[in-house]
PDB file of C-alpha atoms and ligand atoms in Angstrom:
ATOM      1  CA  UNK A 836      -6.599 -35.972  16.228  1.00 54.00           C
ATOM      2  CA  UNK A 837      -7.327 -37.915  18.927  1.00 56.00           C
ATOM      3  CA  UNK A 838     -10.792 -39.401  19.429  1.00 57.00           C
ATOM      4  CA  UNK A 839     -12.694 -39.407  22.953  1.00 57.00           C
ATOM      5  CA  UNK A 840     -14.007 -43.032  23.184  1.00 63.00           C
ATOM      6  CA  UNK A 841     -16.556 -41.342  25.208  1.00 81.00           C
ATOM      7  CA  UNK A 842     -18.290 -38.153  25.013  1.00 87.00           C
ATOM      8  CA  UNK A 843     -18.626 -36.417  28.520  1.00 90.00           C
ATOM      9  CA  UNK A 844     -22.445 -35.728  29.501  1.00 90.00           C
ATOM     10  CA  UNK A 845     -23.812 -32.158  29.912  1.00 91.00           C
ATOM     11  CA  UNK A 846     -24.112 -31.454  33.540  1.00 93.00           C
ATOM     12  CA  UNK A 847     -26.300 -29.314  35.576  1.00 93.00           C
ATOM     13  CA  UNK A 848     -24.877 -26.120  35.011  1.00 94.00           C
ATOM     14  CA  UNK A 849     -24.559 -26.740  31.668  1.00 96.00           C
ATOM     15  CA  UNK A 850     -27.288 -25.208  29.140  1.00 97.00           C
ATOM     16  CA  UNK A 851     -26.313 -27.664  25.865  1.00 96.00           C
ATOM     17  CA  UNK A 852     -23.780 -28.552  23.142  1.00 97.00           C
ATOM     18  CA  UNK A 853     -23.184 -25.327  21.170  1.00 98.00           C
ATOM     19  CA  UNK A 854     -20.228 -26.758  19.188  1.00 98.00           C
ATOM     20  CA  UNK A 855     -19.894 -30.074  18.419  1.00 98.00           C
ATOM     21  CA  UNK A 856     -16.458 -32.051  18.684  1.00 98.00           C
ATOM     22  CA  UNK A 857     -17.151 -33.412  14.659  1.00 98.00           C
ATOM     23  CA  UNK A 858     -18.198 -29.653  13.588  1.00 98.00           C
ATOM     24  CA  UNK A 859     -14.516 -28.153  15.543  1.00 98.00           C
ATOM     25  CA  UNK A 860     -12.373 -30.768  13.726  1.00 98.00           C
ATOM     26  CA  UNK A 861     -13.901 -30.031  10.659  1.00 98.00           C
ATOM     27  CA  UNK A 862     -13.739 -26.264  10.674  1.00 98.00           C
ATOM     28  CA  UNK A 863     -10.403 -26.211  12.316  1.00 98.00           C
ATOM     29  CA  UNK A 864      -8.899 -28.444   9.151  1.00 98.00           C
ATOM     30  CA  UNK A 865     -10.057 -25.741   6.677  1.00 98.00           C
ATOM     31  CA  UNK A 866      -8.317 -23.017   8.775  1.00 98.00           C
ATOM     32  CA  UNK A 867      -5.308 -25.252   8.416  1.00 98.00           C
ATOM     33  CA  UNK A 868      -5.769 -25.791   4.668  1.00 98.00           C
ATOM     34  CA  UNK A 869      -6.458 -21.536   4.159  1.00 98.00           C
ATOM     35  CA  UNK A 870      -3.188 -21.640   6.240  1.00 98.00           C
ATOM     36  CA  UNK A 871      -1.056 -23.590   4.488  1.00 98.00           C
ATOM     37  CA  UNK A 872      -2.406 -21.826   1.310  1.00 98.00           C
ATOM     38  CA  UNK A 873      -1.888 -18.031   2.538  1.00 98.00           C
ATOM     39  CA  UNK A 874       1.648 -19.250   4.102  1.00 98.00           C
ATOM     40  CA  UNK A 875       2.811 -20.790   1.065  1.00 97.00           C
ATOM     41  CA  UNK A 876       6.617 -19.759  -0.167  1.00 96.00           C
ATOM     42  CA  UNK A 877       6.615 -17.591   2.490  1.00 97.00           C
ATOM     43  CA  UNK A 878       9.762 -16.880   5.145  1.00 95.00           C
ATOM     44  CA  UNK A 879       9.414 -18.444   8.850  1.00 98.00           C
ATOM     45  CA  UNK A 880       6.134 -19.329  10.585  1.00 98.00           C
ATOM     46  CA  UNK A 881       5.696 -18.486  14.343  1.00 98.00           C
ATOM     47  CA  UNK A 882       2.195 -19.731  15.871  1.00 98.00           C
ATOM     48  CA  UNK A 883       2.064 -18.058  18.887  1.00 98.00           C
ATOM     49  CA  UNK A 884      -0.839 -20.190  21.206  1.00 98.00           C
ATOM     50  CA  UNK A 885      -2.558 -17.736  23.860  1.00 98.00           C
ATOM     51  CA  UNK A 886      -2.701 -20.358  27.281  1.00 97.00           C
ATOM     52  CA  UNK A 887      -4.835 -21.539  28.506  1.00 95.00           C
ATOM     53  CA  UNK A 888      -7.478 -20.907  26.669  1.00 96.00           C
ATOM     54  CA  UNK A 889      -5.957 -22.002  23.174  1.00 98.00           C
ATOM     55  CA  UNK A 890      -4.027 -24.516  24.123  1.00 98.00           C
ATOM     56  CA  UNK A 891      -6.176 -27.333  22.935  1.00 98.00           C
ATOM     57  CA  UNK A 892      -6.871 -25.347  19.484  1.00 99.00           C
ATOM     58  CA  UNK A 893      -3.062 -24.662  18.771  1.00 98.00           C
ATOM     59  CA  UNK A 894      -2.469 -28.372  19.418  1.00 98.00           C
ATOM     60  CA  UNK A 895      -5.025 -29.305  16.624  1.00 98.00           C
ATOM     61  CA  UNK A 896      -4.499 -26.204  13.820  1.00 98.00           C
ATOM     62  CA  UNK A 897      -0.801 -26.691  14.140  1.00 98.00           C
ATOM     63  CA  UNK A 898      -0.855 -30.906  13.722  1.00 98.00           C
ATOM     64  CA  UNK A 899      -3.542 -30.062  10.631  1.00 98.00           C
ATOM     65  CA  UNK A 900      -0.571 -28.049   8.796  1.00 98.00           C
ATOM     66  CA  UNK A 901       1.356 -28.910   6.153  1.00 98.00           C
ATOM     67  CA  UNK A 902       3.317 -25.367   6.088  1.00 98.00           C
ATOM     68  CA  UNK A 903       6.685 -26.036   8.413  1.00 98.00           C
ATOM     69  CA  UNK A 904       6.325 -23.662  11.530  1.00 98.00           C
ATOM     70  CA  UNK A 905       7.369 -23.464  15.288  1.00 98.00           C
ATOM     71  CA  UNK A 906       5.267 -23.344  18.184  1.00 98.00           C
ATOM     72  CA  UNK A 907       5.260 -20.617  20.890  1.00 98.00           C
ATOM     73  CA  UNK A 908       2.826 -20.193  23.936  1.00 98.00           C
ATOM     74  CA  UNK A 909       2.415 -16.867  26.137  1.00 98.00           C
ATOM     75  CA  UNK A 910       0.290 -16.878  29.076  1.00 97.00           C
ATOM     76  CA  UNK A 911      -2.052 -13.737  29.727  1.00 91.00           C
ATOM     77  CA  UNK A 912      -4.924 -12.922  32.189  1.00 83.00           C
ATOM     78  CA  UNK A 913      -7.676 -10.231  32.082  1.00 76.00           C
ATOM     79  CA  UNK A 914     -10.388 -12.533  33.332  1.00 62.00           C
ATOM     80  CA  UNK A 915     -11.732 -13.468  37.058  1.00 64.00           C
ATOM     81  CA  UNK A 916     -14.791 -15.519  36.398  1.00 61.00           C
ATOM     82  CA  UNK A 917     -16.443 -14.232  33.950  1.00 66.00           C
ATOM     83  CA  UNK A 918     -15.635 -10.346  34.154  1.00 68.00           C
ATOM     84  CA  UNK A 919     -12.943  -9.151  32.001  1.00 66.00           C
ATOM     85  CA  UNK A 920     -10.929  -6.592  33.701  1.00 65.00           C
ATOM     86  CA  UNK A 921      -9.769  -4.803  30.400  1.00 74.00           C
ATOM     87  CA  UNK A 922      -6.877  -4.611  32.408  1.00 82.00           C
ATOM     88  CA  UNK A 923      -4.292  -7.839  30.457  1.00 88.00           C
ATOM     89  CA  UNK A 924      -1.294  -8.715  32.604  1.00 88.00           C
ATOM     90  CA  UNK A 925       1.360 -10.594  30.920  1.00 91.00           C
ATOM     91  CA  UNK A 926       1.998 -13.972  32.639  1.00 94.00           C
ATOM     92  CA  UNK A 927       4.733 -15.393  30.198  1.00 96.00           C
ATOM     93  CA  UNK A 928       6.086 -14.093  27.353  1.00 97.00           C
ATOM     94  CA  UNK A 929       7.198 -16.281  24.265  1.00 97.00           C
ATOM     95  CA  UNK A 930      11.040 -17.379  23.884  1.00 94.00           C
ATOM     96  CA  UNK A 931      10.932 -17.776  20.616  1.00 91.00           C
ATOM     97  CA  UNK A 932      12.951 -14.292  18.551  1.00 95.00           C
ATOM     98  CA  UNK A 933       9.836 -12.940  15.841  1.00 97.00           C
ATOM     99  CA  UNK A 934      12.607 -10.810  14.053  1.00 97.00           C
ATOM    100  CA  UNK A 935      12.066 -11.748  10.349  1.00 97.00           C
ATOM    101  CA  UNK A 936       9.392 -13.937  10.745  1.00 98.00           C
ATOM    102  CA  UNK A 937       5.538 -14.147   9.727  1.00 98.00           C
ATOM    103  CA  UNK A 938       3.613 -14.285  13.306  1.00 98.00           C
ATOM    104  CA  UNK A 939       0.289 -16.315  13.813  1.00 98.00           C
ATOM    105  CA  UNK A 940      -1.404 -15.350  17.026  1.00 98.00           C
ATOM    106  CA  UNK A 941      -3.648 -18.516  17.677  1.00 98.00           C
ATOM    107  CA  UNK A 942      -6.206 -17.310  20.404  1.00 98.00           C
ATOM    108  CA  UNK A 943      -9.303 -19.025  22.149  1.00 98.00           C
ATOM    109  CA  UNK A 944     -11.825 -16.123  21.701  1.00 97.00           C
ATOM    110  CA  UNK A 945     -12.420 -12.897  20.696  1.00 97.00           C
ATOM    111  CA  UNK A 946     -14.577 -10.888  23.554  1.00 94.00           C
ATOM    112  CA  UNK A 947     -13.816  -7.272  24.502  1.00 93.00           C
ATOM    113  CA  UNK A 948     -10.560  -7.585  22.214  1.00 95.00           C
ATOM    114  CA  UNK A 949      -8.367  -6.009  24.885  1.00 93.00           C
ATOM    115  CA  UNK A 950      -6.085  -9.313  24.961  1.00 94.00           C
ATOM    116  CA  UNK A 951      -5.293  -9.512  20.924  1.00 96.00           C
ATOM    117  CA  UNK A 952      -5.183  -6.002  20.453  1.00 95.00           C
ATOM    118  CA  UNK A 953      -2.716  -5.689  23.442  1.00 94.00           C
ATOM    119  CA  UNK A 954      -0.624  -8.905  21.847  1.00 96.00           C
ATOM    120  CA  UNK A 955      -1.033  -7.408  18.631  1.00 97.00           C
ATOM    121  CA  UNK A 956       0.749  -3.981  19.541  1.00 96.00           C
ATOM    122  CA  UNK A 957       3.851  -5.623  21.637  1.00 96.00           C
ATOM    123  CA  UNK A 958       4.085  -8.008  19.092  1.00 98.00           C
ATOM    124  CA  UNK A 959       4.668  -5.358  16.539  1.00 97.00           C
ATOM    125  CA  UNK A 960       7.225  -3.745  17.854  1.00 97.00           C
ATOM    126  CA  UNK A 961       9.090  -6.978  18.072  1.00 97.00           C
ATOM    127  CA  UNK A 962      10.096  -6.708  14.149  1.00 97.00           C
ATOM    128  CA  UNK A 963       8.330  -9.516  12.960  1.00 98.00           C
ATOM    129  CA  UNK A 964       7.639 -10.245   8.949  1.00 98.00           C
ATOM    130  CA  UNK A 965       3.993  -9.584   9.483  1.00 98.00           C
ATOM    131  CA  UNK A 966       1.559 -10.236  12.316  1.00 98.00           C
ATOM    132  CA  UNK A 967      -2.037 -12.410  11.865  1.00 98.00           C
ATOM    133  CA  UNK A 968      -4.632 -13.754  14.148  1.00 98.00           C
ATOM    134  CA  UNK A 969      -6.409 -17.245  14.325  1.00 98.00           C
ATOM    135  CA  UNK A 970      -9.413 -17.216  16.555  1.00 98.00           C
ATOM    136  CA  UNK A 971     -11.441 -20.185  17.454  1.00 98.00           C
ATOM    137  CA  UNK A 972     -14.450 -17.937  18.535  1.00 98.00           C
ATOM    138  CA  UNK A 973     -15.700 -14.727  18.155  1.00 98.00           C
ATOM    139  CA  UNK A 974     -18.150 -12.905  20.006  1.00 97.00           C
ATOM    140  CA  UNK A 975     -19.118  -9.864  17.933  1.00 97.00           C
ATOM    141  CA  UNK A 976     -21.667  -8.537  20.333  1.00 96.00           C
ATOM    142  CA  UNK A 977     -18.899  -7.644  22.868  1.00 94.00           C
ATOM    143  CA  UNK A 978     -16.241  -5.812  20.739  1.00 95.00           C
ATOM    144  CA  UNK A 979     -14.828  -2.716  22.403  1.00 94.00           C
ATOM    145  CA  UNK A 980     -11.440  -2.106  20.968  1.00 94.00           C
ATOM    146  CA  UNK A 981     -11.566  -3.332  17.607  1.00 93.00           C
ATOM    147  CA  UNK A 982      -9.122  -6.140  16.497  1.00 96.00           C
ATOM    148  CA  UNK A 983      -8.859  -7.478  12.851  1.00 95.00           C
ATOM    149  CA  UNK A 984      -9.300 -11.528  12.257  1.00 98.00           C
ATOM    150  CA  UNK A 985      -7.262 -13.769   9.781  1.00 98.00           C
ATOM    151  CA  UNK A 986      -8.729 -16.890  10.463  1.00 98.00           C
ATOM    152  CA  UNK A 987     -11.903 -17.392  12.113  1.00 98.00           C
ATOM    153  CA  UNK A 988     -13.593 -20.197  13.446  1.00 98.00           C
ATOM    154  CA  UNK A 989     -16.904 -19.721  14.546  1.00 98.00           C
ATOM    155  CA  UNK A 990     -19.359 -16.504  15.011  1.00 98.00           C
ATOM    156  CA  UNK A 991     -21.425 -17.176  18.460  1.00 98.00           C
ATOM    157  CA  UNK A 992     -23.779 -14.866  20.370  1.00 97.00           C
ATOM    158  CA  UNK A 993     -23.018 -13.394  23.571  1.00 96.00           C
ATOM    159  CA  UNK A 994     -22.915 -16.225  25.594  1.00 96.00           C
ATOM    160  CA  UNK A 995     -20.446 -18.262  28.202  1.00 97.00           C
ATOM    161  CA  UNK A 996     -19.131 -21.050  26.525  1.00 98.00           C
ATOM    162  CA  UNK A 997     -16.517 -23.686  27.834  1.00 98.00           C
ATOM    163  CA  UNK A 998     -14.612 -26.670  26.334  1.00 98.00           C
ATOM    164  CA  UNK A 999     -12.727 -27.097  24.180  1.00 98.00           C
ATOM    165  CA  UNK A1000      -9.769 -25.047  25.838  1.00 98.00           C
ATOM    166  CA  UNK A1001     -12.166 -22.812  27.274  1.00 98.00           C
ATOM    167  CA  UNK A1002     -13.031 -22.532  30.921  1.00 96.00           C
ATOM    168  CA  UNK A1003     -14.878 -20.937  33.658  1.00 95.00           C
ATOM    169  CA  UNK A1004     -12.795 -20.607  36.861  1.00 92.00           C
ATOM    170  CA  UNK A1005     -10.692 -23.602  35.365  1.00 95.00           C
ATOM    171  CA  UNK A1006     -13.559 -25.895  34.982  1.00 96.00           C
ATOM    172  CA  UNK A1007     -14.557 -27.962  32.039  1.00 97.00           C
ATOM    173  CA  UNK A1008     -11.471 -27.011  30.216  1.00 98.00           C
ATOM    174  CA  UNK A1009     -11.203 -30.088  28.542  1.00 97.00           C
ATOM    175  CA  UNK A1010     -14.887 -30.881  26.942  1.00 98.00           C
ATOM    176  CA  UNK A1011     -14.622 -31.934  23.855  1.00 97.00           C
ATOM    177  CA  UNK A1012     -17.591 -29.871  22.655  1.00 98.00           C
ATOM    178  CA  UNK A1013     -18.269 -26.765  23.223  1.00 98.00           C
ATOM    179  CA  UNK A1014     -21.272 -25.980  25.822  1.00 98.00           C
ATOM    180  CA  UNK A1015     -22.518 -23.292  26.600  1.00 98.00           C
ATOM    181  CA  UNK A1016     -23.392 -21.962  30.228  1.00 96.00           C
ATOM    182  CA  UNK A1017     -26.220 -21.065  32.375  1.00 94.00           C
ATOM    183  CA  UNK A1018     -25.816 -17.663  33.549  1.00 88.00           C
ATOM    184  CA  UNK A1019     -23.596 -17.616  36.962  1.00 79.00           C
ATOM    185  CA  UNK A1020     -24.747 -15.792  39.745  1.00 66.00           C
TER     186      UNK A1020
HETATM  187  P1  IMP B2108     -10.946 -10.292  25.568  1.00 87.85           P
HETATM  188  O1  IMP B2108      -9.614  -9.742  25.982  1.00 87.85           O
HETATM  189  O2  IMP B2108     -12.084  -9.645  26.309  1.00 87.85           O
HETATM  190  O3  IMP B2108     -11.168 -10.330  24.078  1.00 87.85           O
HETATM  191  O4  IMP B2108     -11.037 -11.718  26.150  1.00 87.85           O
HETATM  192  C1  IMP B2108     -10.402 -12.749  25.640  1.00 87.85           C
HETATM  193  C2  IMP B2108     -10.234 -13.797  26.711  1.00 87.85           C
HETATM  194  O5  IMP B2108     -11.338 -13.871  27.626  1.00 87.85           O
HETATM  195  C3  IMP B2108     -10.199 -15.118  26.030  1.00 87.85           C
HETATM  196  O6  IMP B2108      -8.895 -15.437  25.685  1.00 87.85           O
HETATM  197  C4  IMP B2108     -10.777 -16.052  27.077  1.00 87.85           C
HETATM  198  O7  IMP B2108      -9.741 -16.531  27.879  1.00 87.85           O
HETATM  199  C5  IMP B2108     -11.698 -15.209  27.910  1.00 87.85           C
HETATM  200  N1  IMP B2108     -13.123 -15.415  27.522  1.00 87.85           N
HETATM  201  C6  IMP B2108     -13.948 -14.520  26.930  1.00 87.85           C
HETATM  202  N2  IMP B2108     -15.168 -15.042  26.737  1.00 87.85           N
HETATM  203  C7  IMP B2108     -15.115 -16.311  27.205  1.00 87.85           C
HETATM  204  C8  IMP B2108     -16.081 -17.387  27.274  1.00 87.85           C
HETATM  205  O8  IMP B2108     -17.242 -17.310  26.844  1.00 87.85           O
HETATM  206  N3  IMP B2108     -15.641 -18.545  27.852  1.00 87.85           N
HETATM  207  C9  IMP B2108     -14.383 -18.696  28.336  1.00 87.85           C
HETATM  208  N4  IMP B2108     -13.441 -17.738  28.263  1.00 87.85           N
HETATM  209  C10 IMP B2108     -13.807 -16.550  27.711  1.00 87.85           C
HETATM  210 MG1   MG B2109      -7.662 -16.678  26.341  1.00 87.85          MG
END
């Protein structure tokens, strides 16, 4: 993993460090390790990273395994802001085939669950060996439809958090911590 020489300062609309860049590397090496260990002997591995929000935790929890795999992306979008619509459009869908093959969503957070539940159900019917779920966050306070978890990474409250992946109207995507926001009028 590559280390920032420099960790970015909070700014103003920033409330503090929730997750720290040390703590996420850590955690997201035993998810690789359970992984590996869950995966092992098994057919084909397909990580399937949900952009943008994952896209900095499927670069990490895929370099961290030792299992052989492939890596997919599909893009999705049920948020403006911070208001989910419940309402997921697909963006782009993966081009990898799932037929015969174990499939490892890899998402940035688990809110409302309308986004893994809806990539959960196409995915399905795609013929796939099995279907799992990685999440870097989870928000249990928000749950409407209920989704199952594989492999999580952290529990948080019901809070806006960015970095790490994670944004608010595309900005601080790329924290290496992540911070959690002041409420946004
Ligand atoms: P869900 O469909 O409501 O579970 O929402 C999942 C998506 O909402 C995630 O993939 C994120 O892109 C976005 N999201 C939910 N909560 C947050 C947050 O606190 N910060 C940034 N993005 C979030
Ligand atoms: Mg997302």
């Amino acid at each position: 993993m590559t280390a920032s020489l420099t960790i970015p300062a909070l700014t103003e609309d920033l409330k503090g460090v929730l997750i720290d860049a040390d703590t996420i590397r850590k955690r997201v090496a035993d998810l690789a390790r359970q992984i590996d260990k869950d995966y092992e002997g098994k057919g084909e591995l397909l990580i399937v990273g949900v952009l943008k929000g994952a896209f900095i935790f499927t670069a990490d929890l895929t370099r961290a395994l030792t299992k052989e795999h492939v890596v997919d992306f599909i893009a999705l979008s049920s948020y403006t802001g911070d208001k989910t619509t419940g309402n997921v459009r697909l963006l782009m869908d993966t081009r990898q085939n799932m037929e015969n093959k174990h499939v490892l969503i890899v998402e940035d957070i688990l809110d409302s669950g309308y986004t893994l539940d809806y990539l959960i159900r196409t995915f399905k019917t795609r013929k796939p060996l099995s279907v799992k779920t990685a999440v870097l966050l989870d928000k249990p306070d928000r749950h409407i439809v209920p989704v199952e978890i594989d492999y999580c990474g952290f529990t948080i409250p019901d809070v806006w958090v960015v970095g790490y992946g994670l944004d608010y109207n595309e900005k601080h995507r790329t924290l290496p911590y992540i911070a959690e926001m002041y409420p946004q009028k």
